[in-house]
CSV table of N, CA and C in Angstrom, one decimal:
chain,number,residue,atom,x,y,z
D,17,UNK,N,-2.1,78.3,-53.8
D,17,UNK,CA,-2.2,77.0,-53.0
D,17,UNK,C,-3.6,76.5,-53.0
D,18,UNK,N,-3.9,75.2,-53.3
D,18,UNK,CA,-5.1,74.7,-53.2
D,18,UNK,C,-5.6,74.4,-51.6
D,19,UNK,N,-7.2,73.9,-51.5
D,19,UNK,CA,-7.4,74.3,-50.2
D,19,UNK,C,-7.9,72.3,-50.0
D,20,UNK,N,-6.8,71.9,-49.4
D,20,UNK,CA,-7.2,70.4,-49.1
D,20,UNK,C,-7.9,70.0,-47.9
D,21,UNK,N,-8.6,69.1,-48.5
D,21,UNK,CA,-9.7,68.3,-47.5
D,21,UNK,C,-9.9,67.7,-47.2
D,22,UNK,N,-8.6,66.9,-46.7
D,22,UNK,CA,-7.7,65.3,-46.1
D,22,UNK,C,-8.5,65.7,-44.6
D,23,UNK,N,-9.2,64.5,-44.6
D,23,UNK,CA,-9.5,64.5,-43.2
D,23,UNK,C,-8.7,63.7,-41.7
D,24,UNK,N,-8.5,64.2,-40.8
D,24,UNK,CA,-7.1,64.2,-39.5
D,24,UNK,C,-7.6,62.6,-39.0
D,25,UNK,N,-7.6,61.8,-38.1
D,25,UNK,CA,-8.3,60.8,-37.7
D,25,UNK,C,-7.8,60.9,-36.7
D,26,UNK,N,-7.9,60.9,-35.5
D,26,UNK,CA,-7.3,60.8,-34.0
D,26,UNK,C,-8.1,59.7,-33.2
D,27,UNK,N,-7.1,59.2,-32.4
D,27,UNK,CA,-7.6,57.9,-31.8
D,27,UNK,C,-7.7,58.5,-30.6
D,28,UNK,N,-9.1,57.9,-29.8
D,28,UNK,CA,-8.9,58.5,-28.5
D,28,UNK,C,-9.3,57.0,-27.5
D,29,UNK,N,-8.8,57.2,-26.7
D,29,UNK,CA,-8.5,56.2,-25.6
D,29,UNK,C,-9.6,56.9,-24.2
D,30,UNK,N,-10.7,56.4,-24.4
D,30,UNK,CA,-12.0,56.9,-23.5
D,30,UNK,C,-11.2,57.0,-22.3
D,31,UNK,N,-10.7,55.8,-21.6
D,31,UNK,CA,-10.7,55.2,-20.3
D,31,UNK,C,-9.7,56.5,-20.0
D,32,UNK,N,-8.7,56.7,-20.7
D,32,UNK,CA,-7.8,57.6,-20.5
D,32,UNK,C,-8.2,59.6,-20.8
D,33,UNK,N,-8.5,59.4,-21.9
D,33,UNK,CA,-8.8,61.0,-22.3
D,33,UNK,C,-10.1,61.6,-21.9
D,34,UNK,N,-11.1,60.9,-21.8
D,34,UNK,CA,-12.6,60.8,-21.4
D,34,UNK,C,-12.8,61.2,-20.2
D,35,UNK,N,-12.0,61.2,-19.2
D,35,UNK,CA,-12.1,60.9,-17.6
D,35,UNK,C,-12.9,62.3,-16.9
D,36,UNK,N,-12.6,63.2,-17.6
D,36,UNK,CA,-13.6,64.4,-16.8
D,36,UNK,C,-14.6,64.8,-18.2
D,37,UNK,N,-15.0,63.8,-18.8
D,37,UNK,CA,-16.0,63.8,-19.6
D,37,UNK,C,-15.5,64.0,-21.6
D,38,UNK,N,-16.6,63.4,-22.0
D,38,UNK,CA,-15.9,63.0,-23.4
D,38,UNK,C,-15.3,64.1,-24.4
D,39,UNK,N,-14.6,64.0,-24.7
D,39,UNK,CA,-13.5,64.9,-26.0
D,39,UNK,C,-14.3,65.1,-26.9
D,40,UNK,N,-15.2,64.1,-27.6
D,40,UNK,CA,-15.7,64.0,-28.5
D,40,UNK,C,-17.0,64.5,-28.9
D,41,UNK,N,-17.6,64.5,-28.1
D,41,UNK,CA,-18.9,65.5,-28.1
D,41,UNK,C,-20.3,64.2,-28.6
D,42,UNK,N,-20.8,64.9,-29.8
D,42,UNK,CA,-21.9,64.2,-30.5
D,42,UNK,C,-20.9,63.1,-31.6
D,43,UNK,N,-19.6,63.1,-31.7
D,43,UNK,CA,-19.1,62.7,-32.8
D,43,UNK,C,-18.8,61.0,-32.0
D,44,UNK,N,-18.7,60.9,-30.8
D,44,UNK,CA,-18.6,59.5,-30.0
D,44,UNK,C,-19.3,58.4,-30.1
D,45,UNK,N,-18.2,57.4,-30.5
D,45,UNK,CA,-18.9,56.1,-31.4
D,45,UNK,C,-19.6,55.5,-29.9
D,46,UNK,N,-19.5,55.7,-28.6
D,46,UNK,CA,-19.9,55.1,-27.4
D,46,UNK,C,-20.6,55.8,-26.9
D,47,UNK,N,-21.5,56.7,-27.8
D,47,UNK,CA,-22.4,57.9,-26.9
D,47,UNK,C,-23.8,56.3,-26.8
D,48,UNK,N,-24.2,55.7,-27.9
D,48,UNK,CA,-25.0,54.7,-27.4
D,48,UNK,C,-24.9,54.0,-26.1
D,49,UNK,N,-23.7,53.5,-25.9
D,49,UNK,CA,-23.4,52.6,-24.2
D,49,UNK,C,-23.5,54.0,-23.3
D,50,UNK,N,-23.2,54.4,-23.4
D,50,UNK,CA,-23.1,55.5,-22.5
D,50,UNK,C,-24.6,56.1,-21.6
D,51,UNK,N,-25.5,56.2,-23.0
D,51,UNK,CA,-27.1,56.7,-22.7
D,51,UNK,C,-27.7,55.2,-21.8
D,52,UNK,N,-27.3,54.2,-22.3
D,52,UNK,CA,-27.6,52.3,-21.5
D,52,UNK,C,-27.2,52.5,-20.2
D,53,UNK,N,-25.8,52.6,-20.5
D,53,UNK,CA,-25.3,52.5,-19.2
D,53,UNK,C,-25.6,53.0,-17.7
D,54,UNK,N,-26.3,54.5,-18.4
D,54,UNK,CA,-26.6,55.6,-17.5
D,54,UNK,C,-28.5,55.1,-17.0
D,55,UNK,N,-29.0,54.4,-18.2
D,55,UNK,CA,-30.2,54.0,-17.8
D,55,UNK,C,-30.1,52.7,-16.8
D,56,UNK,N,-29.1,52.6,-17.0
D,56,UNK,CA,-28.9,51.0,-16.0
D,56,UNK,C,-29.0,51.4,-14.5
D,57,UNK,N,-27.4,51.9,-14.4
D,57,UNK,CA,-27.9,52.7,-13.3
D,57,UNK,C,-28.2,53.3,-12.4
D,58,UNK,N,-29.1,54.3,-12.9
D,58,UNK,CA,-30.4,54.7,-12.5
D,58,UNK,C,-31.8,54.0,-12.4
D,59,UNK,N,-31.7,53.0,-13.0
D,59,UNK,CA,-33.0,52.2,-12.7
D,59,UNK,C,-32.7,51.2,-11.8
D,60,UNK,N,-31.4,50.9,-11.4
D,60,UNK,CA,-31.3,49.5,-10.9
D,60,UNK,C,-30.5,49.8,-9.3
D,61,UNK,N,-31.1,49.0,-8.5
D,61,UNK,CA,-31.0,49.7,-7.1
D,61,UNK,C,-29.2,48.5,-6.8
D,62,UNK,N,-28.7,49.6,-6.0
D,62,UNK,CA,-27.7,49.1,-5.7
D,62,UNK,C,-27.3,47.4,-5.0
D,63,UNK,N,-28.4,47.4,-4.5
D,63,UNK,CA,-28.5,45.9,-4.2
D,63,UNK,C,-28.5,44.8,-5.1
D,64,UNK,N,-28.7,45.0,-6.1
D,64,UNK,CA,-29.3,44.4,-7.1
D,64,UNK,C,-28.2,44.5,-8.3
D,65,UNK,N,-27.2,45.3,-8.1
D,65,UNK,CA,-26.0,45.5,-9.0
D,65,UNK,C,-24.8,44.6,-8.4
D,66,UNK,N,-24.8,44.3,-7.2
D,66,UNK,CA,-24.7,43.8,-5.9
D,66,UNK,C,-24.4,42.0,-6.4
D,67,UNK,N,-26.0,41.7,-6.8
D,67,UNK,CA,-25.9,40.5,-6.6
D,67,UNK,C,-26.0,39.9,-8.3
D,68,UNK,N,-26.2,41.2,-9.1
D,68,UNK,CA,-25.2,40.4,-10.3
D,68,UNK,C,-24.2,40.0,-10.4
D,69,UNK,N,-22.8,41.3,-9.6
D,69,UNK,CA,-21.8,41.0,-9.8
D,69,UNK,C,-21.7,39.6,-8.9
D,70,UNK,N,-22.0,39.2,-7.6
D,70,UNK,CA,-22.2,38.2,-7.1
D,70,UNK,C,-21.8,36.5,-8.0
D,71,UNK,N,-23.6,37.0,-8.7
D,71,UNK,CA,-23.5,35.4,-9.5
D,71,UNK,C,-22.5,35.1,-11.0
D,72,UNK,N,-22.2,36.4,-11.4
D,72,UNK,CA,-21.2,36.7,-12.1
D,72,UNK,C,-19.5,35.9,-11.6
D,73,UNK,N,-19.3,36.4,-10.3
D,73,UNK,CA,-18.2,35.5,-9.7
D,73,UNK,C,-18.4,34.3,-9.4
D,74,UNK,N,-19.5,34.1,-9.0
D,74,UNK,CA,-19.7,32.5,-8.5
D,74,UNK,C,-19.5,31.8,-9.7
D,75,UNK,N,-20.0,32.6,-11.0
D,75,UNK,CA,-20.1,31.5,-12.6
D,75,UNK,C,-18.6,31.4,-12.8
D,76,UNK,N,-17.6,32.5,-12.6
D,76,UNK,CA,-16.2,32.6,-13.2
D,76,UNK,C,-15.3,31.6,-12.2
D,77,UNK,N,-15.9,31.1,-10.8
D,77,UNK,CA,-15.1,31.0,-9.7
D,77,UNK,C,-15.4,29.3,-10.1
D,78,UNK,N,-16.5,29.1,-10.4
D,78,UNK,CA,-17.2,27.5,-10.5
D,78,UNK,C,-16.5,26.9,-12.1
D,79,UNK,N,-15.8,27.7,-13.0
D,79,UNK,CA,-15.1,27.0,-14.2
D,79,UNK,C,-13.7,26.7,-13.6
D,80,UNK,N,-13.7,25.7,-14.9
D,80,UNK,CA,-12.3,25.0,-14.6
D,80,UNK,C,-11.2,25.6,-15.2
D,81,UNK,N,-10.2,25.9,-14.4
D,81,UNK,CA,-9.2,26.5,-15.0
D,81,UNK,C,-9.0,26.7,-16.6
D,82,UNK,N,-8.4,26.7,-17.3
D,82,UNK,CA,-8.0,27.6,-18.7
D,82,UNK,C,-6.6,27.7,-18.7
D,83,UNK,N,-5.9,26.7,-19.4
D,83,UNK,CA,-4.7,26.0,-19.5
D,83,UNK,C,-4.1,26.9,-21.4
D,84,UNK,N,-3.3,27.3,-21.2
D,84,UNK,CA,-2.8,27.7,-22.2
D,84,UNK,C,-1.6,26.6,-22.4
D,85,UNK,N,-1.3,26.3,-23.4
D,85,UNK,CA,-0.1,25.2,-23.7
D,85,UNK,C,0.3,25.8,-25.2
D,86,UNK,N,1.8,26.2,-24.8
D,86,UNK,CA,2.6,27.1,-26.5
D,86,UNK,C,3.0,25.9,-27.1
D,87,UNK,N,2.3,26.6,-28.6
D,87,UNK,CA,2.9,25.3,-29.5
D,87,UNK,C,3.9,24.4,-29.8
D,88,UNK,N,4.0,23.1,-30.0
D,88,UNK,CA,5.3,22.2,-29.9
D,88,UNK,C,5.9,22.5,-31.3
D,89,UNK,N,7.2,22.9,-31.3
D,89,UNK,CA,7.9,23.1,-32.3
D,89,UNK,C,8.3,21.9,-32.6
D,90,UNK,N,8.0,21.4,-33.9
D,90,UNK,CA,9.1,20.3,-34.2
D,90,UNK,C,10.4,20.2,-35.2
C-alpha cells in the first residue's frame, strides 16, 4: 500500500467551534484580528467603546431606509 498525502480541509465556524477558545491553534487564519482586537480592548476605556457604538447608531438610525424591489418579470 502506498502512503498518501491528500491533505483533509475542515471548515471551522469560529463563532460556533471557537467558543472556549480556538481549535486551530497557530494554523488560524483570524489569529491577526484576534491579537487587534485584544489590543483594542485593552487600550480603549470602556466609555469610549460606549460612544463609538453610539455614533455608529446615530449614522445607521440618520439613513434612509433601503428598499429592496424583486425584479419585474416580463
Amino acid at each position: 500500500m502506498e502512503n498518501d498525502s491528500k491533505r483533509c480541509t475542515v471548515t471551522v465556524n469560529c463563532a460556533v467551534d471557537c467558543v472556549n477558545g480556538c481549535v486551530l491553534g497557530d494554523k488560524c487564519p483570524n489569529k491577526e484580528h484576534a491579537a487587534e482586537a485584544s489590543k483594542f480592548i485593552s487600550e480603549t476605556s470602556l466609555d469610549k467603546m460606549l460612544e463609538i457604538a453610539q455614533e455608529a447608531l446615530r449614522k445607521k438610525l440618520s439613513q434612509p431606509p433601503k428598499w429592496v424591489f424583486p425584479d419585474e418579470q416580463k
